[in-house]
Tab-separated table of C-alpha atoms in Angstrom:
chain	number	residue	atom	x	y	z
A	21	MET	CA	18.022	-114.670	-96.699
A	22	GLU	CA	19.872	-116.003	-93.645
A	23	SER	CA	20.002	-119.493	-95.188
A	24	CYS	CA	21.771	-118.002	-98.247
A	25	LYS	CA	19.414	-119.903	-100.561
A	26	LEU	CA	17.730	-116.705	-101.818
A	27	ILE	CA	14.503	-118.574	-102.540
A	28	HIS	CA	12.393	-115.407	-102.421
A	29	PHE	CA	14.965	-113.198	-104.176
A	30	LYS	CA	15.015	-114.611	-107.699
A	31	ASN	CA	16.834	-111.703	-109.363
A	32	LEU	CA	19.555	-111.663	-106.729
A	33	LYS	CA	19.887	-115.449	-106.988
A	34	GLN	CA	20.124	-115.227	-110.782
A	35	TYR	CA	22.809	-112.558	-110.498
A	36	ARG	CA	24.799	-114.712	-108.054
A	37	ASP	CA	24.499	-117.822	-110.224
A	38	GLU	CA	25.495	-116.016	-113.413
A	39	THR	CA	28.420	-114.060	-111.990
A	40	ASN	CA	29.530	-116.293	-109.105
A	41	ALA	CA	29.427	-113.175	-106.955
A	42	ILE	CA	29.661	-113.401	-103.163
A	43	ILE	CA	26.453	-112.017	-101.650
A	44	ASP	CA	26.694	-110.416	-98.223
A	45	THR	CA	23.470	-111.947	-96.901
A	46	ASN	CA	24.114	-110.494	-93.449
A	47	TYR	CA	23.872	-106.975	-94.920
A	48	PHE	CA	20.552	-107.758	-96.613
A	49	SER	CA	19.205	-109.478	-93.493
A	50	ILE	CA	19.888	-106.389	-91.393
A	51	ALA	CA	18.332	-104.145	-94.059
A	52	LEU	CA	15.192	-106.302	-94.202
A	53	LYS	CA	14.885	-106.377	-90.417
A	54	ASN	CA	15.198	-102.584	-90.233
A	55	MET	CA	12.566	-102.255	-92.917
A	56	LYS	CA	10.248	-104.602	-91.053
A	57	ASP	CA	10.692	-102.661	-87.817
A	58	LYS	CA	10.018	-99.332	-89.579
A	59	PHE	CA	6.854	-100.670	-91.171
A	60	ALA	CA	5.678	-102.068	-87.840
A	61	GLU	CA	6.290	-98.707	-86.179
A	62	ARG	CA	4.640	-96.777	-88.991
A	63	PHE	CA	1.480	-98.902	-89.034
A	64	GLU	CA	1.180	-99.516	-85.312
A	65	GLN	CA	-1.819	-97.213	-85.157
A	66	PHE	CA	-3.595	-99.307	-87.792
A	67	LYS	CA	-3.188	-102.394	-85.618
A	68	THR	CA	-4.556	-100.683	-82.503
A	69	ASN	CA	-7.534	-99.347	-84.483
A	70	LYS	CA	-8.235	-102.535	-86.406
A	71	SER	CA	-11.914	-102.603	-85.435
A	72	THR	CA	-12.368	-98.982	-86.532
A	73	LEU	CA	-10.846	-99.667	-89.938
A	74	ALA	CA	-12.852	-102.873	-90.392
A	75	PHE	CA	-16.065	-100.931	-89.766
A	76	ILE	CA	-16.241	-99.524	-93.304
A	77	VAL	CA	-16.676	-102.962	-94.907
A	78	ASN	CA	-18.146	-104.954	-92.013
A	79	PRO	CA	-20.276	-102.659	-89.804
A	80	LEU	CA	-22.742	-105.421	-88.974
A	81	ASN	CA	-20.234	-107.419	-86.910
A	82	THR	CA	-18.405	-104.495	-85.333
A	83	ASN	CA	-18.367	-103.951	-81.570
A	84	THR	CA	-18.944	-100.223	-81.000
A	85	ASN	CA	-16.975	-100.387	-77.749
A	86	GLU	CA	-13.856	-101.220	-79.768
A	87	ILE	CA	-14.265	-98.341	-82.243
A	88	ASN	CA	-12.302	-95.129	-81.809
A	89	ILE	CA	-14.849	-92.391	-82.590
A	90	GLU	CA	-13.042	-89.529	-80.851
A	91	PRO	CA	-11.309	-88.093	-83.959
A	92	PHE	CA	-14.607	-87.883	-85.865
A	93	GLY	CA	-16.773	-85.962	-83.374
A	94	ILE	CA	-19.527	-88.596	-83.282
A	95	ASP	CA	-22.182	-89.023	-80.608
A	96	ALA	CA	-21.644	-92.508	-79.172
A	97	GLY	CA	-25.270	-93.003	-78.118
A	98	SER	CA	-26.687	-92.071	-81.517
A	99	LEU	CA	-24.098	-94.239	-83.234
A	100	GLN	CA	-25.052	-97.318	-81.205
A	101	MET	CA	-28.790	-96.823	-81.744
A	102	GLN	CA	-28.403	-96.249	-85.484
A	103	LEU	CA	-26.114	-99.242	-85.852
A	104	LEU	CA	-28.572	-101.462	-83.988
A	105	ASP	CA	-31.364	-100.274	-86.246
A	106	LEU	CA	-29.200	-100.870	-89.315
A	107	LYS	CA	-28.559	-104.482	-88.277
A	108	THR	CA	-32.302	-105.168	-87.970
A	109	LYS	CA	-33.220	-103.796	-91.415
A	110	ASP	CA	-32.595	-106.453	-94.053
A	111	LEU	CA	-32.874	-103.887	-96.846
A	112	TRP	CA	-29.867	-101.898	-95.618
A	113	SER	CA	-27.839	-104.577	-93.863
A	114	GLY	CA	-28.045	-106.705	-96.997
A	115	LYS	CA	-26.031	-104.088	-98.872
A	116	PHE	CA	-22.963	-104.832	-96.757
A	117	THR	CA	-23.421	-108.573	-97.142
A	118	LYS	CA	-23.372	-108.024	-100.917
A	119	LEU	CA	-20.442	-105.630	-100.576
A	120	LYS	CA	-18.330	-108.244	-98.811
A	121	SER	CA	-19.178	-110.771	-101.516
A	122	LYS	CA	-18.222	-108.303	-104.278
A	123	LEU	CA	-14.925	-107.474	-102.589
A	124	GLU	CA	-14.094	-111.173	-102.359
A	125	GLU	CA	-14.854	-111.574	-106.075
A	126	LEU	CA	-12.572	-108.638	-106.886
A	127	GLU	CA	-9.707	-110.168	-104.922
A	128	VAL	CA	-10.131	-113.450	-106.802
A	129	GLN	CA	-10.053	-111.588	-110.126
A	130	LYS	CA	-6.983	-109.606	-109.086
A	131	CYS	CA	-5.091	-112.737	-108.060
A	132	MET	CA	-6.017	-114.409	-111.334
A	133	HIS	CA	-4.888	-111.468	-113.494
A	134	ILE	CA	-1.665	-111.037	-111.519
A	135	ALA	CA	-0.858	-114.733	-111.895
A	136	GLN	CA	-1.441	-114.436	-115.647
A	137	GLN	CA	0.372	-111.064	-115.761
A	138	ASN	CA	-2.658	-109.606	-117.485
A	139	TRP	CA	-2.064	-106.005	-116.427
A	140	THR	CA	-4.589	-104.502	-118.866
A	141	ALA	CA	-7.456	-106.530	-117.406
A	142	LEU	CA	-6.223	-105.698	-113.895
A	143	LYS	CA	-6.668	-101.983	-114.574
A	144	GLU	CA	-10.246	-102.544	-115.745
A	145	ILE	CA	-11.350	-104.127	-112.459
A	146	PRO	CA	-13.721	-101.822	-110.506
A	147	ARG	CA	-12.038	-99.857	-107.748
A	148	VAL	CA	-12.612	-101.118	-104.215
A	149	GLU	CA	-13.223	-97.640	-102.779
A	150	ALA	CA	-15.933	-96.993	-105.375
A	151	LEU	CA	-17.850	-100.085	-104.225
A	152	ILE	CA	-17.467	-99.143	-100.560
A	153	PHE	CA	-18.577	-95.541	-101.120
A	154	GLY	CA	-21.506	-96.788	-103.187
A	155	ALA	CA	-22.752	-98.953	-100.334
A	156	TRP	CA	-22.545	-96.139	-97.789
A	157	ASN	CA	-24.018	-93.523	-100.126
A	158	SER	CA	-27.095	-95.700	-100.588
A	159	LEU	CA	-28.009	-95.459	-96.891
A	160	PRO	CA	-30.658	-92.867	-95.925
A	161	GLU	CA	-29.771	-89.897	-93.724
A	162	CYS	CA	-31.450	-91.466	-90.693
A	163	TYR	CA	-28.105	-93.248	-90.272
A	164	SER	CA	-26.199	-89.959	-90.227
A	165	GLU	CA	-23.803	-90.844	-87.379
A	166	VAL	CA	-23.017	-94.253	-88.854
A	167	LYS	CA	-22.316	-92.696	-92.255
A	168	LYS	CA	-20.269	-89.924	-90.659
A	169	LEU	CA	-18.006	-92.506	-89.029
A	170	ALA	CA	-17.641	-94.456	-92.278
A	171	TYR	CA	-16.769	-91.352	-94.297
A	172	GLY	CA	-14.322	-90.256	-91.606
A	173	VAL	CA	-12.480	-93.574	-91.754
A	174	LEU	CA	-12.524	-93.606	-95.562
A	175	THR	CA	-10.935	-90.155	-95.773
A	176	ILE	CA	-7.899	-91.498	-93.886
A	177	PHE	CA	-6.957	-93.353	-97.049
A	178	GLY	CA	-7.590	-90.390	-99.311
A	179	SER	CA	-5.005	-88.647	-101.424
A	180	THR	CA	-4.198	-84.981	-102.022
A	181	TYR	CA	-3.998	-85.750	-105.735
A	182	SER	CA	-7.652	-84.889	-106.439
A	183	CYS	CA	-7.370	-81.622	-104.514
A	184	GLU	CA	-4.175	-80.643	-106.320
A	185	GLN	CA	-5.723	-81.578	-109.652
A	186	ALA	CA	-8.747	-79.372	-108.945
A	187	PHE	CA	-6.549	-76.355	-108.110
A	188	SER	CA	-4.513	-76.869	-111.271
A	189	CYS	CA	-7.673	-77.036	-113.366
A	190	MET	CA	-9.059	-73.931	-111.682
A	191	ASN	CA	-5.894	-71.965	-112.491
A	192	ILE	CA	-6.281	-72.941	-116.144
A	193	ILE	CA	-10.013	-72.189	-116.274
A	194	LYS	CA	-9.836	-68.867	-114.434
A	195	SER	CA	-7.094	-67.208	-116.439
A	196	LYS	CA	-6.365	-63.482	-116.755
A	197	VAL	CA	-8.655	-63.198	-119.767
A	198	ARG	CA	-11.478	-65.046	-117.973
A	199	SER	CA	-11.362	-63.235	-114.644
A	200	GLN	CA	-15.062	-62.370	-114.726
A	201	LEU	CA	-16.306	-65.932	-114.372
A	202	THR	CA	-18.816	-66.341	-111.560
A	203	ASN	CA	-18.344	-68.936	-108.818
A	204	GLU	CA	-21.233	-70.951	-110.265
A	205	ASN	CA	-19.622	-71.080	-113.711
A	206	ILE	CA	-16.223	-71.999	-112.260
A	207	GLU	CA	-17.821	-74.796	-110.246
A	208	SER	CA	-19.543	-76.131	-113.369
A	209	CYS	CA	-16.312	-75.992	-115.381
A	210	LEU	CA	-14.412	-77.785	-112.618
A	211	LYS	CA	-16.993	-80.552	-112.500
A	212	LEU	CA	-16.709	-81.051	-116.248
A	213	LYS	CA	-12.911	-81.079	-116.056
A	214	THR	CA	-12.439	-83.403	-113.092
A	215	THR	CA	-15.376	-85.809	-113.363
A	216	SER	CA	-14.953	-89.325	-114.723
A	217	TYR	CA	-18.548	-89.325	-115.966
A	218	LYS	CA	-18.883	-89.858	-119.709
A	219	PRO	CA	-22.227	-88.725	-121.153
A	220	ASP	CA	-23.878	-90.699	-123.932
A	221	LEU	CA	-23.566	-88.001	-126.595
A	222	ILE	CA	-25.287	-90.069	-129.274
A	223	LYS	CA	-28.353	-90.603	-127.088
A	224	LEU	CA	-28.427	-86.939	-126.058
A	225	SER	CA	-28.118	-85.718	-129.651
A	226	LYS	CA	-31.054	-87.890	-130.730
A	227	GLY	CA	-33.237	-86.125	-128.209
A	228	MET	CA	-32.342	-82.688	-129.574
A	229	GLN	CA	-34.168	-81.076	-132.434
A	230	SER	CA	-31.814	-80.178	-135.249
A	231	GLN	CA	-31.977	-76.618	-136.552
A	232	CYS	CA	-31.325	-75.912	-140.195
A	233	SER	CA	-29.459	-72.759	-141.083
A	234	HIS	CA	-31.513	-70.048	-142.789
């Protein structure tokens, strides 16, 4: 921007070339610097807790002394022992080796689709958080403190959208004319409304015995 070449601002450069307009590059330079400073200030905590954030995808190479466990109420001794045990078990540690490989493959696919502007295919790529949760969910409960830390870090990146969606669905399900629904029935209705699971209806129907009307 300061060189006035606008190499990385193609639309602005096109506008200048087509209209011969005078661009106040000093104004944009100051705006970009302010933006950079605000982002640096906003994400300073992410930089200081880099090891904690990296734990969710790379727990095998994480130094527990560099992890901030205070916000999650985790016992440091149990965490260290469980993590050591996890590193020695090929069955469980191998899951995170595979996870890292899958995440790298996803990034390659994303870059390829973005370069080709294939937005439809980009949407069909598996979600990163689903892969990460899948790896942690597969661990047995003997690694409770390790899993607790992972889930605690993962919830930092959560959204209130799912919660708001559930409340909206509940207000629709439990209307004035359906006020007698039990908590169990409401819970079942909410699961059906908010889940992304799609049952194989054809397979299920084949397993049911048809009943002819009398």
